[in-house]
Amino acid sequence: MQRLILVGGGHAHVVALSVMAGRVPRGLEIVLVNPSSHHLYSGMLPGFLVGNYTASQCRIDLQALLQAAGAELVRARVTAIDADARCVRLDNGRTLAYDWLSLDMGSETPQAGLEPLGPRVFSVKPVAAFFDLWPTALAQAQQATSFSLSVVGAGAAGVEIAFAAAHSLRRVCPNVRVQLLSSESGLLPGHAPSVQNHITTLLKTHNIDLLTFSRDAAALRADFVLLATGAKAPALLRESKLGLDEAGYVLVDSTHRSRSHDNVFAAGDVCSRDDVPMARSGVHAVRSGAVLGANLIAVANGAPCKTYQPKAASLYLLAYAPRRAMASWGRLSVSGWLMWQLKDWIDRRFVEGHSRFVMRRAQTNGWLTR
Ligand SMILES: Cc1cc2nc3c(=O)[nH]c(=O)nc-3n(C[C@H](O)[C@H](O)[C@H](O)COP(=O)(O)OP(=O)(O)OC[C@H]3O[C@@H](n4cnc5c(N)ncnc54)[C@H](O)[C@@H]3O)c2cc1C
């Protein structure tokens, strides 16, 4: 019997598990270590804030996926990895040995310079915690005559959160001030100037101030400060003995196999490709997750691995109002109700597809009996 441990039930492992369902060879035990039994889909978070979706509509049931793949869930956090000794340590004190390891723990939020703000500062990651936090922020705003919110970080996540939070807060409080603070790289780095200009105009229309953040925490006099400051490698990787890039992410090849340990794979925000530049995004986590799932089955069968080739441009759909979104694809941008319809369709299809469809497929094909 060989054991494959999956660490983190994020975008990449959700897709990997659905690819693996029904294809797991006998003699391979699969264990997912994740703090929760569901995955909350970040793409639907802005829709949750404005009331388009309930939290349960944004949730993918990991249990159903695991059952379909004949895998087991251990509800815990990994606190240490020893890639040389082939084991992981959990926050419940257990140590699990593995033959194969797959990492999809996402990334952390950089907070440097913001510690003095203390209890008023919250991070949009982990997304699951943010889903729980938002009703508290709304209740606080509802009790107040005025409320101020600063969103730090003007990438795709920060922009969407600023629009959605402004809309949501203004429904419960008469006097709301929202500011979006960008780094020196400006608004939506990596997106085309047409997208940046259009979003700048929309921010003005929606009464959201766009400022440059000087890392001076004292300048942030807000009731609530939300950090959407991008990605930082999980700290526990430093002691893992895995080969890492200079920023501390797991270095992988085009098959998403670790450069230092060939029984370890990684996908999503936690990894770094050394052959091609790849943005940390849900799009790449999902697409590389499909290749990861196929490769985890391939190595267990002694078969060759597939490679993941990221496309030069990915489609981003940025929600800026309850039923409006802007599509950003390379140099092109289109906005309005139709783009929101497209986003809503893609997001719902992803969540519902991985919750109910996989389960139905498993029941129809009799995979649940293995
Ligand atoms: C508000 C918001 C909106 C976004 N919108 C978009 C978008 O529209 N398009 C896009 O492409 N990208 C978007 N992103 C970025 C996208 O969410 C991330 O790139 C994506 O989540 C990365 O997926 P992942 O598979 O690496 O990990 P994640 O989906 O982040 O999941 C990581 C999982 O690992 C678990 N975990 C973490 N540490 C441990 C541990 N020590 N032990 C066990 N489990 C652990 C976590 O609980 C979590 O379940 C958005 C991000 C945010 C915050």
PDB file of C-alpha atoms in Angstrom, residues 66-357:
ATOM      1  CA  LEU A  66     -13.094  12.723  -1.634  1.00  0.00           C
ATOM      2  CA  GLN A  67     -15.708  10.010  -1.586  1.00  0.00           C
ATOM      3  CA  ALA A  68     -15.756   9.944  -5.385  1.00  0.00           C
ATOM      4  CA  ALA A  69     -11.954   9.585  -5.416  1.00  0.00           C
ATOM      5  CA  GLY A  70     -11.999   7.014  -2.576  1.00  0.00           C
ATOM      6  CA  ALA A  71      -9.963   9.403  -0.400  1.00  0.00           C
ATOM      7  CA  GLU A  72     -10.057  10.300   3.282  1.00  0.00           C
ATOM      8  CA  LEU A  73     -10.191  13.740   4.932  1.00  0.00           C
ATOM      9  CA  VAL A  74      -8.072  14.619   7.952  1.00  0.00           C
ATOM     10  CA  ARG A  75      -9.343  17.939   9.329  1.00  0.00           C
ATOM     11  CA  ALA A  76      -6.133  19.609  10.486  1.00  0.00           C
ATOM     12  CA  ARG A  77      -3.403  22.026   9.416  1.00  0.00           C
ATOM     13  CA  VAL A  78       0.045  20.871   8.421  1.00  0.00           C
ATOM     14  CA  THR A  79       2.571  22.637  10.657  1.00  0.00           C
ATOM     15  CA  ALA A  80       5.780  21.127   9.261  1.00  0.00           C
ATOM     16  CA  ILE A  81       7.001  19.159   6.267  1.00  0.00           C
ATOM     17  CA  ASP A  82      10.165  17.049   6.233  1.00  0.00           C
ATOM     18  CA  ALA A  83      10.678  16.161   2.589  1.00  0.00           C
ATOM     19  CA  ASP A  84      13.827  14.122   3.341  1.00  0.00           C
ATOM     20  CA  ALA A  85      12.090  12.034   6.016  1.00  0.00           C
ATOM     21  CA  ARG A  86       8.871  11.904   3.876  1.00  0.00           C
ATOM     22  CA  CYS A  87       6.463  12.999   6.589  1.00  0.00           C
ATOM     23  CA  VAL A  88       4.213  15.892   7.591  1.00  0.00           C
ATOM     24  CA  ARG A  89       3.390  17.066  11.102  1.00  0.00           C
ATOM     25  CA  LEU A  90      -0.152  18.227  11.936  1.00  0.00           C
ATOM     26  CA  ASP A  91      -1.449  20.783  14.425  1.00  0.00           C
ATOM     27  CA  ASN A  92      -3.220  17.976  16.330  1.00  0.00           C
ATOM     28  CA  GLY A  93       0.173  16.449  17.184  1.00  0.00           C
ATOM     29  CA  ARG A  94      -0.003  13.598  14.637  1.00  0.00           C
ATOM     30  CA  THR A  95       2.771  12.843  12.166  1.00  0.00           C
ATOM     31  CA  LEU A  96       1.802  11.256   8.839  1.00  0.00           C
ATOM     32  CA  ALA A  97       4.309   9.455   6.637  1.00  0.00           C
ATOM     33  CA  TYR A  98       3.846   9.547   2.868  1.00  0.00           C
ATOM     34  CA  ASP A  99       5.157   7.961  -0.314  1.00  0.00           C
ATOM     35  CA  TRP A 100       3.794  10.806  -2.477  1.00  0.00           C
ATOM     36  CA  LEU A 101       3.032  14.380  -1.424  1.00  0.00           C
ATOM     37  CA  SER A 102       1.020  17.026  -3.259  1.00  0.00           C
ATOM     38  CA  LEU A 103       0.946  20.632  -2.015  1.00  0.00           C
ATOM     39  CA  ASP A 104      -1.905  23.095  -2.649  1.00  0.00           C
ATOM     40  CA  MET A 105      -1.820  25.323   0.422  1.00  0.00           C
ATOM     41  CA  GLY A 106      -2.246  28.625  -1.397  1.00  0.00           C
ATOM     42  CA  SER A 107      -0.304  31.675  -0.276  1.00  0.00           C
ATOM     43  CA  GLU A 108      -0.258  34.013   2.721  1.00  0.00           C
ATOM     44  CA  THR A 109      -0.901  37.775   2.761  1.00  0.00           C
ATOM     45  CA  PRO A 110       2.080  40.131   3.153  1.00  0.00           C
ATOM     46  CA  GLN A 111       1.445  42.392   6.183  1.00  0.00           C
ATOM     47  CA  ALA A 112       4.793  44.144   6.653  1.00  0.00           C
ATOM     48  CA  GLY A 113       4.386  47.629   8.130  1.00  0.00           C
ATOM     49  CA  LEU A 114       0.732  47.201   9.084  1.00  0.00           C
ATOM     50  CA  GLU A 115       1.107  45.535  12.486  1.00  0.00           C
ATOM     51  CA  PRO A 116       0.463  48.820  14.420  1.00  0.00           C
ATOM     52  CA  LEU A 117      -3.125  48.826  13.140  1.00  0.00           C
ATOM     53  CA  GLY A 118      -3.737  45.715  15.243  1.00  0.00           C
ATOM     54  CA  PRO A 119      -7.316  44.494  15.586  1.00  0.00           C
ATOM     55  CA  ARG A 120      -8.726  46.739  12.826  1.00  0.00           C
ATOM     56  CA  VAL A 121      -6.697  44.946  10.155  1.00  0.00           C
ATOM     57  CA  PHE A 122      -8.093  41.875   8.408  1.00  0.00           C
ATOM     58  CA  SER A 123      -6.846  39.872   5.494  1.00  0.00           C
ATOM     59  CA  VAL A 124      -9.008  38.641   2.622  1.00  0.00           C
ATOM     60  CA  LYS A 125      -7.091  35.346   2.961  1.00  0.00           C
ATOM     61  CA  PRO A 126      -7.835  32.775   4.156  1.00  0.00           C
ATOM     62  CA  VAL A 127     -11.000  33.373   2.143  1.00  0.00           C
ATOM     63  CA  ALA A 128     -13.005  31.052   4.439  1.00  0.00           C
ATOM     64  CA  ALA A 129     -12.232  33.293   7.442  1.00  0.00           C
ATOM     65  CA  PHE A 130     -13.222  36.370   5.448  1.00  0.00           C
ATOM     66  CA  PHE A 131     -16.640  34.859   4.646  1.00  0.00           C
ATOM     67  CA  ASP A 132     -17.165  34.507   8.427  1.00  0.00           C
ATOM     68  CA  LEU A 133     -15.827  37.984   9.191  1.00  0.00           C
ATOM     69  CA  TRP A 134     -17.938  40.043   6.781  1.00  0.00           C
ATOM     70  CA  PRO A 135     -21.282  39.839   8.655  1.00  0.00           C
ATOM     71  CA  THR A 136     -19.462  41.274  11.725  1.00  0.00           C
ATOM     72  CA  ALA A 137     -18.167  44.242   9.699  1.00  0.00           C
ATOM     73  CA  LEU A 138     -21.658  44.875   8.334  1.00  0.00           C
ATOM     74  CA  ALA A 139     -23.200  44.728  11.819  1.00  0.00           C
ATOM     75  CA  GLN A 140     -20.594  47.232  13.046  1.00  0.00           C
ATOM     76  CA  ALA A 141     -21.382  49.598  10.152  1.00  0.00           C
ATOM     77  CA  GLN A 142     -25.112  49.237  10.775  1.00  0.00           C
ATOM     78  CA  GLN A 143     -24.684  50.497  14.362  1.00  0.00           C
ATOM     79  CA  ALA A 144     -22.640  53.535  13.270  1.00  0.00           C
ATOM     80  CA  THR A 145     -23.597  56.883  11.731  1.00  0.00           C
ATOM     81  CA  SER A 146     -20.433  56.830   9.626  1.00  0.00           C
ATOM     82  CA  PHE A 147     -18.026  54.069   8.652  1.00  0.00           C
ATOM     83  CA  SER A 148     -14.706  54.031   6.827  1.00  0.00           C
ATOM     84  CA  LEU A 149     -13.027  51.159   5.019  1.00  0.00           C
ATOM     85  CA  SER A 150      -9.547  50.987   3.513  1.00  0.00           C
ATOM     86  CA  VAL A 151      -8.686  48.209   1.094  1.00  0.00           C
ATOM     87  CA  VAL A 152      -4.912  47.839   0.791  1.00  0.00           C
ATOM     88  CA  GLY A 153      -3.799  46.329  -2.519  1.00  0.00           C
ATOM     89  CA  ALA A 154      -5.200  47.272  -5.918  1.00  0.00           C
ATOM     90  CA  GLY A 155      -4.798  44.016  -7.811  1.00  0.00           C
ATOM     91  CA  ALA A 156      -7.858  42.125  -9.079  1.00  0.00           C
ATOM     92  CA  ALA A 157      -8.883  40.937  -5.588  1.00  0.00           C
ATOM     93  CA  GLY A 158      -8.511  44.381  -3.954  1.00  0.00           C
ATOM     94  CA  VAL A 159     -10.463  46.116  -6.745  1.00  0.00           C
ATOM     95  CA  GLU A 160     -13.354  43.641  -6.625  1.00  0.00           C
ATOM     96  CA  ILE A 161     -13.493  43.746  -2.817  1.00  0.00           C
ATOM     97  CA  ALA A 162     -13.508  47.584  -2.778  1.00  0.00           C
ATOM     98  CA  PHE A 163     -16.472  47.794  -5.194  1.00  0.00           C
ATOM     99  CA  ALA A 164     -18.418  45.026  -3.462  1.00  0.00           C
ATOM    100  CA  ALA A 165     -17.724  46.222   0.093  1.00  0.00           C
ATOM    101  CA  ALA A 166     -18.663  49.835  -0.786  1.00  0.00           C
ATOM    102  CA  HIS A 167     -21.985  48.664  -2.210  1.00  0.00           C
ATOM    103  CA  SER A 168     -22.717  46.387   0.728  1.00  0.00           C
ATOM    104  CA  LEU A 169     -21.789  48.939   3.443  1.00  0.00           C
ATOM    105  CA  ARG A 170     -23.788  51.765   1.821  1.00  0.00           C
ATOM    106  CA  ARG A 171     -26.936  49.677   2.101  1.00  0.00           C
ATOM    107  CA  VAL A 172     -26.666  49.615   5.908  1.00  0.00           C
ATOM    108  CA  CYS A 173     -24.896  52.867   6.834  1.00  0.00           C
ATOM    109  CA  PRO A 174     -25.725  56.437   5.619  1.00  0.00           C
ATOM    110  CA  ASN A 175     -22.162  57.766   5.535  1.00  0.00           C
ATOM    111  CA  VAL A 176     -19.523  55.380   4.181  1.00  0.00           C
ATOM    112  CA  ARG A 177     -16.042  56.297   2.981  1.00  0.00           C
ATOM    113  CA  VAL A 178     -14.095  53.671   1.011  1.00  0.00           C
ATOM    114  CA  GLN A 179     -10.528  54.059  -0.136  1.00  0.00           C
ATOM    115  CA  LEU A 180      -8.484  51.718  -2.302  1.00  0.00           C
ATOM    116  CA  LEU A 181      -4.750  51.929  -1.680  1.00  0.00           C
ATOM    117  CA  SER A 182      -2.423  50.797  -4.436  1.00  0.00           C
ATOM    118  CA  SER A 183       1.295  50.085  -4.159  1.00  0.00           C
ATOM    119  CA  GLU A 184       3.869  51.880  -6.293  1.00  0.00           C
ATOM    120  CA  SER A 185       2.971  49.429  -9.102  1.00  0.00           C
ATOM    121  CA  GLY A 186      -0.399  51.185  -9.394  1.00  0.00           C
ATOM    122  CA  LEU A 187      -3.889  49.937 -10.154  1.00  0.00           C
ATOM    123  CA  LEU A 188      -4.312  46.426 -11.624  1.00  0.00           C
ATOM    124  CA  PRO A 189      -0.662  45.793 -12.504  1.00  0.00           C
ATOM    125  CA  GLY A 190      -0.353  43.433 -15.467  1.00  0.00           C
ATOM    126  CA  HIS A 191      -3.711  44.457 -16.951  1.00  0.00           C
ATOM    127  CA  ALA A 192      -4.020  46.556 -20.118  1.00  0.00           C
ATOM    128  CA  PRO A 193      -4.157  50.400 -19.846  1.00  0.00           C
ATOM    129  CA  SER A 194      -7.745  50.310 -21.219  1.00  0.00           C
ATOM    130  CA  VAL A 195      -8.798  48.149 -18.228  1.00  0.00           C
ATOM    131  CA  GLN A 196      -6.895  50.352 -15.750  1.00  0.00           C
ATOM    132  CA  ASN A 197      -8.465  53.542 -17.191  1.00  0.00           C
ATOM    133  CA  HIS A 198     -11.956  52.110 -17.234  1.00  0.00           C
ATOM    134  CA  ILE A 199     -11.693  50.876 -13.628  1.00  0.00           C
ATOM    135  CA  THR A 200     -10.284  54.288 -12.545  1.00  0.00           C
ATOM    136  CA  THR A 201     -13.398  55.969 -14.008  1.00  0.00           C
ATOM    137  CA  LEU A 202     -15.697  53.424 -12.353  1.00  0.00           C
ATOM    138  CA  LEU A 203     -14.001  53.962  -8.966  1.00  0.00           C
ATOM    139  CA  LYS A 204     -14.792  57.687  -9.252  1.00  0.00           C
ATOM    140  CA  THR A 205     -18.399  56.972 -10.282  1.00  0.00           C
ATOM    141  CA  HIS A 206     -18.785  54.667  -7.281  1.00  0.00           C
ATOM    142  CA  ASN A 207     -17.238  57.258  -4.942  1.00  0.00           C
ATOM    143  CA  ILE A 208     -14.206  55.143  -4.030  1.00  0.00           C
ATOM    144  CA  ASP A 209     -10.953  57.059  -3.489  1.00  0.00           C
ATOM    145  CA  LEU A 210      -7.894  55.622  -5.200  1.00  0.00           C
ATOM    146  CA  LEU A 211      -4.663  56.530  -3.372  1.00  0.00           C
ATOM    147  CA  THR A 212      -1.077  55.362  -3.363  1.00  0.00           C
ATOM    148  CA  PHE A 213      -0.138  53.536  -0.179  1.00  0.00           C
ATOM    149  CA  SER A 214       3.069  54.793   1.364  1.00  0.00           C
ATOM    150  CA  ARG A 215       3.348  51.928   3.901  1.00  0.00           C
ATOM    151  CA  ASP A 216       2.697  54.541   6.578  1.00  0.00           C
ATOM    152  CA  ALA A 217       0.237  52.715   8.787  1.00  0.00           C
ATOM    153  CA  ALA A 218      -0.637  55.936  10.666  1.00  0.00           C
ATOM    154  CA  ALA A 219      -2.133  57.314   7.442  1.00  0.00           C
ATOM    155  CA  LEU A 220      -4.797  54.631   7.557  1.00  0.00           C
ATOM    156  CA  ARG A 221      -7.478  56.040   9.808  1.00  0.00           C
ATOM    157  CA  ALA A 222     -10.257  53.610   8.970  1.00  0.00           C
ATOM    158  CA  ASP A 223     -12.707  51.587  11.028  1.00  0.00           C
ATOM    159  CA  PHE A 224     -11.824  48.532   8.991  1.00  0.00           C
ATOM    160  CA  VAL A 225      -8.670  47.824   6.999  1.00  0.00           C
ATOM    161  CA  LEU A 226      -8.726  44.943   4.540  1.00  0.00           C
ATOM    162  CA  LEU A 227      -5.495  43.565   3.184  1.00  0.00           C
ATOM    163  CA  ALA A 228      -5.480  42.285  -0.373  1.00  0.00           C
ATOM    164  CA  THR A 229      -1.750  42.806  -0.695  1.00  0.00           C
ATOM    165  CA  GLY A 230      -0.984  39.873  -2.967  1.00  0.00           C
ATOM    166  CA  ALA A 231       0.892  36.732  -2.115  1.00  0.00           C
ATOM    167  CA  LYS A 232       3.649  35.574   0.231  1.00  0.00           C
ATOM    168  CA  ALA A 233       4.997  32.018   0.395  1.00  0.00           C
ATOM    169  CA  PRO A 234       3.745  29.904   3.363  1.00  0.00           C
ATOM    170  CA  ALA A 235       6.336  30.241   6.135  1.00  0.00           C
ATOM    171  CA  LEU A 236       6.447  26.509   6.911  1.00  0.00           C
ATOM    172  CA  LEU A 237       8.098  25.791   3.545  1.00  0.00           C
ATOM    173  CA  ARG A 238      11.354  27.335   4.787  1.00  0.00           C
ATOM    174  CA  GLU A 239      12.149  24.307   6.973  1.00  0.00           C
ATOM    175  CA  SER A 240      10.667  21.726   4.583  1.00  0.00           C
ATOM    176  CA  LYS A 241      13.976  20.833   2.839  1.00  0.00           C
ATOM    177  CA  LEU A 242      12.178  21.267  -0.485  1.00  0.00           C
ATOM    178  CA  GLY A 243      13.884  23.249  -3.239  1.00  0.00           C
ATOM    179  CA  LEU A 244      12.406  26.771  -3.154  1.00  0.00           C
ATOM    180  CA  ASP A 245      12.734  29.854  -5.347  1.00  0.00           C
ATOM    181  CA  GLU A 246      14.169  33.101  -3.923  1.00  0.00           C
ATOM    182  CA  ALA A 247      10.716  34.165  -2.675  1.00  0.00           C
ATOM    183  CA  GLY A 248      10.246  30.863  -0.807  1.00  0.00           C
ATOM    184  CA  TYR A 249       7.765  29.087  -3.134  1.00  0.00           C
ATOM    185  CA  VAL A 250       8.139  25.390  -4.070  1.00  0.00           C
ATOM    186  CA  LEU A 251      10.147  25.173  -7.258  1.00  0.00           C
ATOM    187  CA  VAL A 252       8.447  22.848  -9.792  1.00  0.00           C
ATOM    188  CA  ASP A 253       8.999  21.761 -13.393  1.00  0.00           C
ATOM    189  CA  SER A 254       6.400  21.785 -16.198  1.00  0.00           C
ATOM    190  CA  THR A 255       4.742  18.607 -14.780  1.00  0.00           C
ATOM    191  CA  HIS A 256       4.409  20.400 -11.398  1.00  0.00           C
ATOM    192  CA  ARG A 257       6.875  18.008  -9.803  1.00  0.00           C
ATOM    193  CA  SER A 258       9.304  19.385  -7.229  1.00  0.00           C
ATOM    194  CA  ARG A 259      12.763  20.166  -8.621  1.00  0.00           C
ATOM    195  CA  SER A 260      14.395  18.742  -5.473  1.00  0.00           C
ATOM    196  CA  HIS A 261      12.174  15.753  -4.458  1.00  0.00           C
ATOM    197  CA  ASP A 262      10.612  13.667  -7.225  1.00  0.00           C
ATOM    198  CA  ASN A 263       7.901  12.219  -4.952  1.00  0.00           C
ATOM    199  CA  VAL A 264       6.539  15.735  -4.275  1.00  0.00           C
ATOM    200  CA  PHE A 265       4.191  17.777  -6.488  1.00  0.00           C
ATOM    201  CA  ALA A 266       2.768  21.286  -6.006  1.00  0.00           C
ATOM    202  CA  ALA A 267       0.203  23.445  -7.823  1.00  0.00           C
ATOM    203  CA  GLY A 268      -1.565  26.772  -7.332  1.00  0.00           C
ATOM    204  CA  ASP A 269      -0.189  29.777  -5.461  1.00  0.00           C
ATOM    205  CA  VAL A 270       2.246  27.661  -3.395  1.00  0.00           C
ATOM    206  CA  CYS A 271       4.502  26.806  -6.333  1.00  0.00           C
ATOM    207  CA  SER A 272       6.818  28.587  -8.704  1.00  0.00           C
ATOM    208  CA  ARG A 273       7.653  27.452 -12.248  1.00  0.00           C
ATOM    209  CA  ASP A 274      11.271  27.974 -13.273  1.00  0.00           C
ATOM    210  CA  ASP A 275      10.659  27.392 -16.997  1.00  0.00           C
ATOM    211  CA  VAL A 276       7.905  29.935 -17.669  1.00  0.00           C
ATOM    212  CA  PRO A 277       6.463  33.000 -15.883  1.00  0.00           C
ATOM    213  CA  MET A 278       3.101  32.170 -14.297  1.00  0.00           C
ATOM    214  CA  ALA A 279       0.920  34.587 -12.318  1.00  0.00           C
ATOM    215  CA  ARG A 280      -0.502  33.421  -8.975  1.00  0.00           C
ATOM    216  CA  SER A 281      -4.180  33.188  -9.894  1.00  0.00           C
ATOM    217  CA  GLY A 282      -7.178  30.941  -9.573  1.00  0.00           C
ATOM    218  CA  VAL A 283      -7.108  30.456 -13.339  1.00  0.00           C
ATOM    219  CA  HIS A 284      -3.677  28.776 -13.266  1.00  0.00           C
ATOM    220  CA  ALA A 285      -4.444  26.905 -10.036  1.00  0.00           C
ATOM    221  CA  VAL A 286      -7.501  25.340 -11.687  1.00  0.00           C
ATOM    222  CA  ARG A 287      -5.830  24.512 -15.003  1.00  0.00           C
ATOM    223  CA  SER A 288      -2.642  23.127 -13.471  1.00  0.00           C
ATOM    224  CA  GLY A 289      -4.837  21.211 -10.980  1.00  0.00           C
ATOM    225  CA  ALA A 290      -6.226  19.109 -13.831  1.00  0.00           C
ATOM    226  CA  VAL A 291      -2.680  18.199 -14.937  1.00  0.00           C
ATOM    227  CA  LEU A 292      -1.682  17.576 -11.324  1.00  0.00           C
ATOM    228  CA  GLY A 293      -4.571  15.095 -10.847  1.00  0.00           C
ATOM    229  CA  ALA A 294      -3.587  13.185 -13.975  1.00  0.00           C
ATOM    230  CA  ASN A 295       0.086  13.146 -12.927  1.00  0.00           C
ATOM    231  CA  LEU A 296      -0.611  11.884  -9.406  1.00  0.00           C
ATOM    232  CA  ILE A 297      -2.411   8.898 -10.959  1.00  0.00           C
ATOM    233  CA  ALA A 298       0.320   8.496 -13.605  1.00  0.00           C
ATOM    234  CA  VAL A 299       3.209   8.276 -11.105  1.00  0.00           C
ATOM    235  CA  ALA A 300       1.304   5.763  -8.964  1.00  0.00           C
ATOM    236  CA  ASN A 301       0.921   3.620 -12.126  1.00  0.00           C
ATOM    237  CA  GLY A 302       4.545   4.153 -13.188  1.00  0.00           C
ATOM    238  CA  ALA A 303       3.357   6.087 -16.273  1.00  0.00           C
ATOM    239  CA  PRO A 304       4.869   9.314 -17.719  1.00  0.00           C
ATOM    240  CA  CYS A 305       3.628  12.729 -16.562  1.00  0.00           C
ATOM    241  CA  LYS A 306       1.839  15.421 -18.591  1.00  0.00           C
ATOM    242  CA  THR A 307       3.031  19.012 -18.722  1.00  0.00           C
ATOM    243  CA  TYR A 308       1.025  22.193 -18.062  1.00  0.00           C
ATOM    244  CA  GLN A 309       1.626  25.015 -20.528  1.00  0.00           C
ATOM    245  CA  PRO A 310       0.135  28.292 -19.227  1.00  0.00           C
ATOM    246  CA  LYS A 311      -1.355  30.513 -21.952  1.00  0.00           C
ATOM    247  CA  ALA A 312       0.177  33.969 -22.403  1.00  0.00           C
ATOM    248  CA  ALA A 313      -3.110  35.736 -21.544  1.00  0.00           C
ATOM    249  CA  SER A 314      -5.891  34.613 -19.191  1.00  0.00           C
ATOM    250  CA  LEU A 315      -9.454  35.899 -19.060  1.00  0.00           C
ATOM    251  CA  TYR A 316     -10.226  37.850 -15.870  1.00  0.00           C
ATOM    252  CA  LEU A 317     -13.785  38.858 -15.063  1.00  0.00           C
ATOM    253  CA  LEU A 318     -13.820  41.652 -12.499  1.00  0.00           C
ATOM    254  CA  ALA A 319     -17.152  42.388 -10.798  1.00  0.00           C
ATOM    255  CA  TYR A 320     -17.682  46.114 -10.133  1.00  0.00           C
ATOM    256  CA  ALA A 321     -21.399  46.179  -9.241  1.00  0.00           C
ATOM    257  CA  PRO A 322     -23.987  43.580  -8.167  1.00  0.00           C
ATOM    258  CA  ARG A 323     -24.736  42.605 -11.755  1.00  0.00           C
ATOM    259  CA  ARG A 324     -21.903  44.156 -13.734  1.00  0.00           C
ATOM    260  CA  ALA A 325     -18.396  42.896 -14.568  1.00  0.00           C
ATOM    261  CA  MET A 326     -15.448  43.845 -16.732  1.00  0.00           C
ATOM    262  CA  ALA A 327     -13.676  41.265 -18.861  1.00  0.00           C
ATOM    263  CA  SER A 328      -9.913  41.762 -19.147  1.00  0.00           C
ATOM    264  CA  TRP A 329      -8.136  39.560 -21.665  1.00  0.00           C
ATOM    265  CA  GLY A 330      -4.703  40.650 -22.883  1.00  0.00           C
ATOM    266  CA  ARG A 331      -5.190  44.132 -24.388  1.00  0.00           C
ATOM    267  CA  LEU A 332      -8.975  43.745 -24.654  1.00  0.00           C
ATOM    268  CA  SER A 333     -11.624  44.867 -22.210  1.00  0.00           C
ATOM    269  CA  VAL A 334     -15.420  44.703 -22.323  1.00  0.00           C
ATOM    270  CA  SER A 335     -17.786  45.564 -19.498  1.00  0.00           C
ATOM    271  CA  GLY A 336     -21.431  45.407 -18.536  1.00  0.00           C
ATOM    272  CA  TRP A 337     -24.297  43.086 -17.679  1.00  0.00           C
ATOM    273  CA  LEU A 338     -23.380  40.405 -20.251  1.00  0.00           C
ATOM    274  CA  MET A 339     -19.883  40.056 -18.781  1.00  0.00           C
ATOM    275  CA  TRP A 340     -21.451  39.607 -15.357  1.00  0.00           C
ATOM    276  CA  GLN A 341     -23.752  36.924 -16.775  1.00  0.00           C
ATOM    277  CA  LEU A 342     -20.681  35.156 -18.142  1.00  0.00           C
ATOM    278  CA  LYS A 343     -18.865  35.407 -14.796  1.00  0.00           C
ATOM    279  CA  ASP A 344     -21.932  34.188 -12.907  1.00  0.00           C
ATOM    280  CA  TRP A 345     -22.288  31.219 -15.288  1.00  0.00           C
ATOM    281  CA  ILE A 346     -18.582  30.258 -15.062  1.00  0.00           C
ATOM    282  CA  ASP A 347     -18.465  30.576 -11.263  1.00  0.00           C
ATOM    283  CA  ARG A 348     -21.698  28.677 -10.603  1.00  0.00           C
ATOM    284  CA  ARG A 349     -20.670  25.973 -13.060  1.00  0.00           C
ATOM    285  CA  PHE A 350     -17.324  25.547 -11.280  1.00  0.00           C
ATOM    286  CA  VAL A 351     -18.848  25.256  -7.810  1.00  0.00           C
ATOM    287  CA  GLU A 352     -21.872  23.167  -8.743  1.00  0.00           C
ATOM    288  CA  GLY A 353     -19.859  21.010 -11.127  1.00  0.00           C
ATOM    289  CA  HIS A 354     -17.385  20.040  -8.446  1.00  0.00           C
ATOM    290  CA  SER A 355     -19.971  19.485  -5.755  1.00  0.00           C
ATOM    291  CA  ARG A 356     -22.911  17.711  -7.252  1.00  0.00           C
ATOM    292  CA  PHE A 357     -21.840  16.616 -10.735  1.00  0.00           C
TER     293      PHE A 357
END
